[in-house]
Tab-separated table of N, CA and C in Angstrom:
chain	number	residue	atom	x	y	z
A	1	LEU	N	123.191	104.627	115.990
A	1	LEU	CA	122.399	105.303	114.990
A	1	LEU	C	121.369	106.074	115.163
A	2	THR	N	120.946	105.905	116.388
A	2	THR	CA	119.761	106.806	116.413
A	2	THR	C	120.295	108.252	116.762
A	3	ILE	N	121.486	108.389	117.418
A	3	ILE	CA	121.989	109.846	117.520
A	3	ILE	C	122.226	110.524	116.068
A	4	LEU	N	122.483	109.668	115.111
A	4	LEU	CA	122.717	109.971	113.782
A	4	LEU	C	121.573	110.829	113.145
A	5	ASN	N	120.236	110.326	113.440
A	5	ASN	CA	119.122	110.716	113.223
A	5	ASN	C	118.866	112.019	113.558
A	6	LEU	N	119.550	112.397	114.724
A	6	LEU	CA	119.178	113.738	115.432
A	6	LEU	C	120.135	115.033	114.709
A	7	LEU	N	121.003	114.345	114.213
A	7	LEU	CA	122.050	115.336	113.864
A	7	LEU	C	121.205	116.565	113.111
A	8	PRO	N	120.521	116.598	111.988
A	8	PRO	CA	119.910	117.969	111.575
A	8	PRO	C	119.387	118.994	112.674
A	9	LEU	N	118.982	118.345	113.827
A	9	LEU	CA	118.899	119.282	114.917
A	9	LEU	C	119.807	120.302	115.367
A	10	LEU	N	121.186	119.482	115.289
A	10	LEU	CA	122.370	120.856	115.398
A	10	LEU	C	122.102	121.594	114.358
A	11	ALA	N	121.960	121.895	113.233
A	11	ALA	CA	122.108	122.787	112.257
A	11	ALA	C	120.801	123.712	112.473
A	12	PHE	N	119.559	123.029	112.933
A	12	PHE	CA	118.562	123.747	113.403
A	12	PHE	C	118.624	124.638	114.392
A	13	GLY	N	119.639	124.196	115.417
A	13	GLY	CA	119.982	125.012	116.393
A	13	GLY	C	120.743	126.018	116.092
A	14	TYR	N	121.434	125.803	115.207
A	14	TYR	CA	122.670	127.216	114.552
A	14	TYR	C	122.044	128.140	114.151
A	15	VAL	N	120.754	127.825	113.135
A	15	VAL	CA	120.158	128.718	112.691
A	15	VAL	C	118.963	129.479	113.578
A	16	LEU	N	118.745	128.758	114.516
A	16	LEU	CA	118.013	129.579	115.664
A	16	LEU	C	118.954	130.596	116.257
A	17	LEU	N	119.949	130.182	116.417
A	17	LEU	CA	120.857	130.862	117.434
A	17	LEU	C	121.312	132.291	116.259
A	18	ALA	N	121.719	131.881	115.105
A	18	ALA	CA	121.847	133.178	114.132
A	18	ALA	C	120.729	134.303	113.729
A	19	ILE	N	119.577	133.484	113.889
A	19	ILE	CA	118.388	134.374	113.699
A	19	ILE	C	118.702	135.279	115.041
A	20	SER	N	118.479	134.569	116.171
A	20	SER	CA	118.200	135.480	117.433
A	20	SER	C	119.753	136.700	117.496
A	21	LEU	N	120.754	136.283	117.098
A	21	LEU	CA	121.798	137.075	116.958
A	21	LEU	C	121.575	138.015	115.825
A	22	PHE	N	120.766	137.832	114.770
A	22	PHE	CA	120.424	138.971	113.791
A	22	PHE	C	119.552	139.865	114.170
A	23	LYS	N	118.584	139.388	114.952
A	23	LYS	CA	117.549	140.464	115.389
A	23	LYS	C	118.033	141.109	116.588
A	24	THR	N	119.097	140.737	117.633
A	24	THR	CA	119.380	141.560	118.446
A	24	THR	C	120.421	142.586	117.971
A	25	LYS	N	121.074	142.239	116.934
A	25	LYS	CA	122.487	143.328	116.060
A	25	LYS	C	123.391	143.109	117.226
A	26	HIS	N	123.826	141.928	118.091
A	26	HIS	CA	124.528	141.856	118.818
A	26	HIS	C	126.118	141.659	117.915
A	27	VAL	N	125.877	141.146	116.938
A	27	VAL	CA	127.012	140.795	116.051
A	27	VAL	C	126.830	141.657	114.563
A	28	PRO	N	127.521	141.816	114.018
A	28	PRO	CA	127.344	142.521	112.423
A	28	PRO	C	126.643	141.351	111.533
A	29	ARG	N	125.822	141.767	110.799
A	29	ARG	CA	124.810	140.961	110.103
A	29	ARG	C	125.481	139.714	109.470
A	30	TRP	N	126.740	140.226	108.613
A	30	TRP	CA	127.259	139.297	108.023
A	30	TRP	C	127.715	138.015	108.467
A	31	GLN	N	128.235	138.150	109.954
A	31	GLN	CA	128.569	137.105	110.532
A	31	GLN	C	127.029	135.946	110.940
A	32	SER	N	125.979	136.774	111.311
A	32	SER	CA	124.768	135.711	111.560
A	32	SER	C	124.298	135.278	110.239
A	33	ILE	N	124.363	135.804	109.109
A	33	ILE	CA	124.184	135.321	107.590
A	33	ILE	C	124.858	134.177	107.170
A	34	SER	N	126.265	134.296	107.675
A	34	SER	CA	127.168	133.260	107.043
A	34	SER	C	126.951	132.243	107.938
A	35	ILE	N	126.357	132.186	109.381
A	35	ILE	CA	126.061	131.134	109.962
A	35	ILE	C	125.071	130.494	109.441
A	36	ILE	N	123.958	131.167	109.403
A	36	ILE	CA	122.985	130.758	108.429
A	36	ILE	C	122.844	129.887	107.523
A	37	ILE	N	123.730	130.348	106.269
A	37	ILE	CA	123.884	129.817	105.067
A	37	ILE	C	124.855	128.516	105.389
A	38	GLY	N	125.894	128.511	106.246
A	38	GLY	CA	126.421	127.295	106.471
A	38	GLY	C	126.010	126.405	107.349
A	39	SER	N	124.723	126.689	108.221
A	39	SER	CA	124.349	125.775	108.810
A	39	SER	C	123.051	125.176	107.897
A	40	LEU	N	122.629	125.904	106.776
A	40	LEU	CA	121.709	125.376	105.990
A	40	LEU	C	122.116	124.545	105.133
A	41	MET	N	123.490	124.746	104.687
A	41	MET	CA	124.006	123.795	103.953
A	41	MET	C	124.603	122.408	104.578
A	42	LEU	N	124.705	122.572	105.725
A	42	LEU	CA	124.807	121.062	106.289
A	42	LEU	C	123.728	120.357	106.663
A	43	CYS	N	122.541	120.739	106.181
A	43	CYS	CA	121.030	120.088	106.161
A	43	CYS	C	121.059	119.298	104.996
A	44	ASN	N	121.884	119.075	104.174
A	44	ASN	CA	121.722	118.433	102.964
A	44	ASN	C	121.727	116.852	103.549
A	45	HIS	N	120.761	115.819	102.696
A	45	HIS	CA	120.614	114.828	103.258
A	45	HIS	C	121.567	113.677	102.769
A	46	VAL	N	122.140	114.070	101.476
A	46	VAL	CA	123.276	113.486	100.986
A	46	VAL	C	124.794	114.090	100.936
A	47	MET	N	125.467	113.724	102.259
A	47	MET	CA	126.529	114.642	102.439
A	47	MET	C	127.757	114.308	101.584
A	48	ILE	N	127.726	115.485	100.669
A	48	ILE	CA	128.767	115.847	99.686
A	48	ILE	C	129.694	116.627	100.256
A	49	GLN	N	130.923	115.921	100.300
A	49	GLN	CA	132.336	116.334	100.733
A	49	GLN	C	132.168	118.170	100.552
A	50	ILE	N	132.438	118.535	99.269
A	50	ILE	CA	132.698	119.653	99.116
A	50	ILE	C	131.774	120.552	99.829
A	51	VAL	N	130.457	120.120	99.712
A	51	VAL	CA	129.344	121.104	100.329
A	51	VAL	C	129.446	121.234	101.977
A	52	ALA	N	130.007	119.917	102.525
A	52	ALA	CA	130.281	120.390	103.829
A	52	ALA	C	131.369	121.191	104.018
A	53	LEU	N	132.405	121.147	103.106
A	53	LEU	CA	133.737	121.798	103.375
A	53	LEU	C	133.370	123.292	103.207
A	54	ILE	N	132.510	123.804	102.283
A	54	ILE	CA	132.134	125.061	102.134
A	54	ILE	C	131.238	125.621	103.247
A	55	ALA	N	130.396	124.719	103.681
A	55	ALA	CA	129.520	124.821	104.778
A	55	ALA	C	130.618	124.967	106.126
A	56	SER	N	131.690	124.361	106.408
A	56	SER	CA	132.309	124.787	107.385
A	56	SER	C	133.158	126.061	107.467
A	57	PHE	N	133.471	126.578	106.104
A	57	PHE	CA	133.741	127.809	105.968
A	57	PHE	C	133.199	128.854	106.481
A	58	PHE	N	131.861	128.746	106.074
A	58	PHE	CA	130.596	129.795	106.372
A	58	PHE	C	130.551	129.769	108.184
A	59	LEU	N	130.373	128.769	108.637
A	59	LEU	CA	130.578	128.797	109.838
A	59	LEU	C	131.696	129.188	110.708
A	60	ALA	N	132.689	128.970	110.172
A	60	ALA	CA	133.878	129.247	110.695
A	60	ALA	C	133.931	131.015	110.638
A	61	ALA	N	133.592	131.471	109.508
A	61	ALA	CA	133.182	132.901	109.046
A	61	ALA	C	132.747	133.325	110.100
A	62	GLY	N	131.247	133.112	110.468
A	62	GLY	CA	130.383	133.403	111.587
A	62	GLY	C	130.946	133.357	112.707
A	63	PHE	N	131.602	132.021	113.112
A	63	PHE	CA	131.509	131.852	114.816
A	63	PHE	C	132.863	132.475	115.107
A	64	ILE	N	134.098	132.357	114.281
A	64	ILE	CA	135.376	132.794	114.950
A	64	ILE	C	135.291	134.369	115.360
A	65	PRO	N	134.676	135.048	114.611
A	65	PRO	CA	135.064	136.462	115.236
A	65	PRO	C	134.101	136.683	116.157
A	66	TYR	N	133.006	135.870	116.323
A	66	TYR	CA	131.870	135.946	117.472
A	66	TYR	C	132.634	135.673	118.668
A	67	SER	N	133.656	134.461	118.660
A	67	SER	CA	134.172	134.179	119.958
A	67	SER	C	135.258	134.981	120.284
A	68	PHE	N	135.923	135.475	119.309
A	68	PHE	CA	136.985	136.663	119.538
A	68	PHE	C	136.315	137.782	120.397
A	69	GLN	N	135.239	137.928	119.718
A	69	GLN	CA	134.239	139.407	120.356
A	69	GLN	C	133.761	138.915	121.876
A	70	LEU	N	133.484	137.509	122.084
A	70	LEU	CA	132.980	137.321	123.569
A	70	LEU	C	134.159	137.180	124.380
A	71	PHE	N	135.396	136.385	123.798
A	71	PHE	CA	136.441	136.851	124.803
A	71	PHE	C	137.272	138.040	125.315
A	72	ASN	N	137.162	138.742	124.149
A	72	ASN	CA	137.396	140.465	124.423
A	72	ASN	C	136.712	141.239	125.318
A	73	LYS	N	135.169	140.956	125.161
A	73	LYS	CA	134.252	141.487	126.121
A	73	LYS	C	134.759	141.027	127.415
A	74	LYS	N	134.743	139.840	127.614
A	74	LYS	CA	134.893	139.022	128.951
A	74	LYS	C	136.202	139.653	129.510
A	75	THR	N	137.176	139.725	128.882
A	75	THR	CA	138.691	140.341	129.320
A	75	THR	C	138.394	141.339	129.573
A	76	GLN	N	137.916	142.709	129.050
A	76	GLN	CA	137.434	143.943	129.278
A	76	GLN	C	136.635	143.989	130.622
A	77	GLU	N	135.809	143.251	130.935
A	77	GLU	CA	135.174	143.414	132.136
A	77	GLU	C	135.925	143.024	133.184
A	78	GLU	N	136.950	142.070	133.334
A	78	GLU	CA	137.833	141.211	134.160
A	78	GLU	C	138.562	142.673	134.606
A	79	LEU	N	139.053	143.197	133.661
A	79	LEU	CA	139.935	144.734	133.581
A	79	LEU	C	139.584	145.615	134.341
A	80	LYS	N	138.151	145.935	134.139
A	80	LYS	CA	137.250	147.022	135.166
A	80	LYS	C	137.290	146.306	136.216
A	81	SER	N	136.813	145.274	136.546
A	81	SER	CA	136.533	144.766	137.743
A	81	SER	C	137.598	144.922	138.542
A	82	LYS	N	139.150	144.815	138.161
A	82	LYS	CA	140.521	144.468	138.911
A	82	LYS	C	140.689	146.078	139.240
A	83	THR	N	140.259	147.217	138.442
A	83	THR	CA	140.578	148.759	138.911
A	83	THR	C	139.787	149.321	139.607
């Protein structure tokens, strides 16, 4: 039960990550804004299932392209180091 009390900190960490990505312009602005919207929607105290579903779509819209970008950047650096 004590771990469940710390669950809002996860959404707070997502907000901090999205704000830092927004300020550094490392990802397009729409990705960081969708992460912020999704994490703020997860902060509701009464967990309504439709709100959680919409929040997960916003988080996926922000994090999935970012993960592809990180993966492609890593593979490009590996290709450069092999040549």
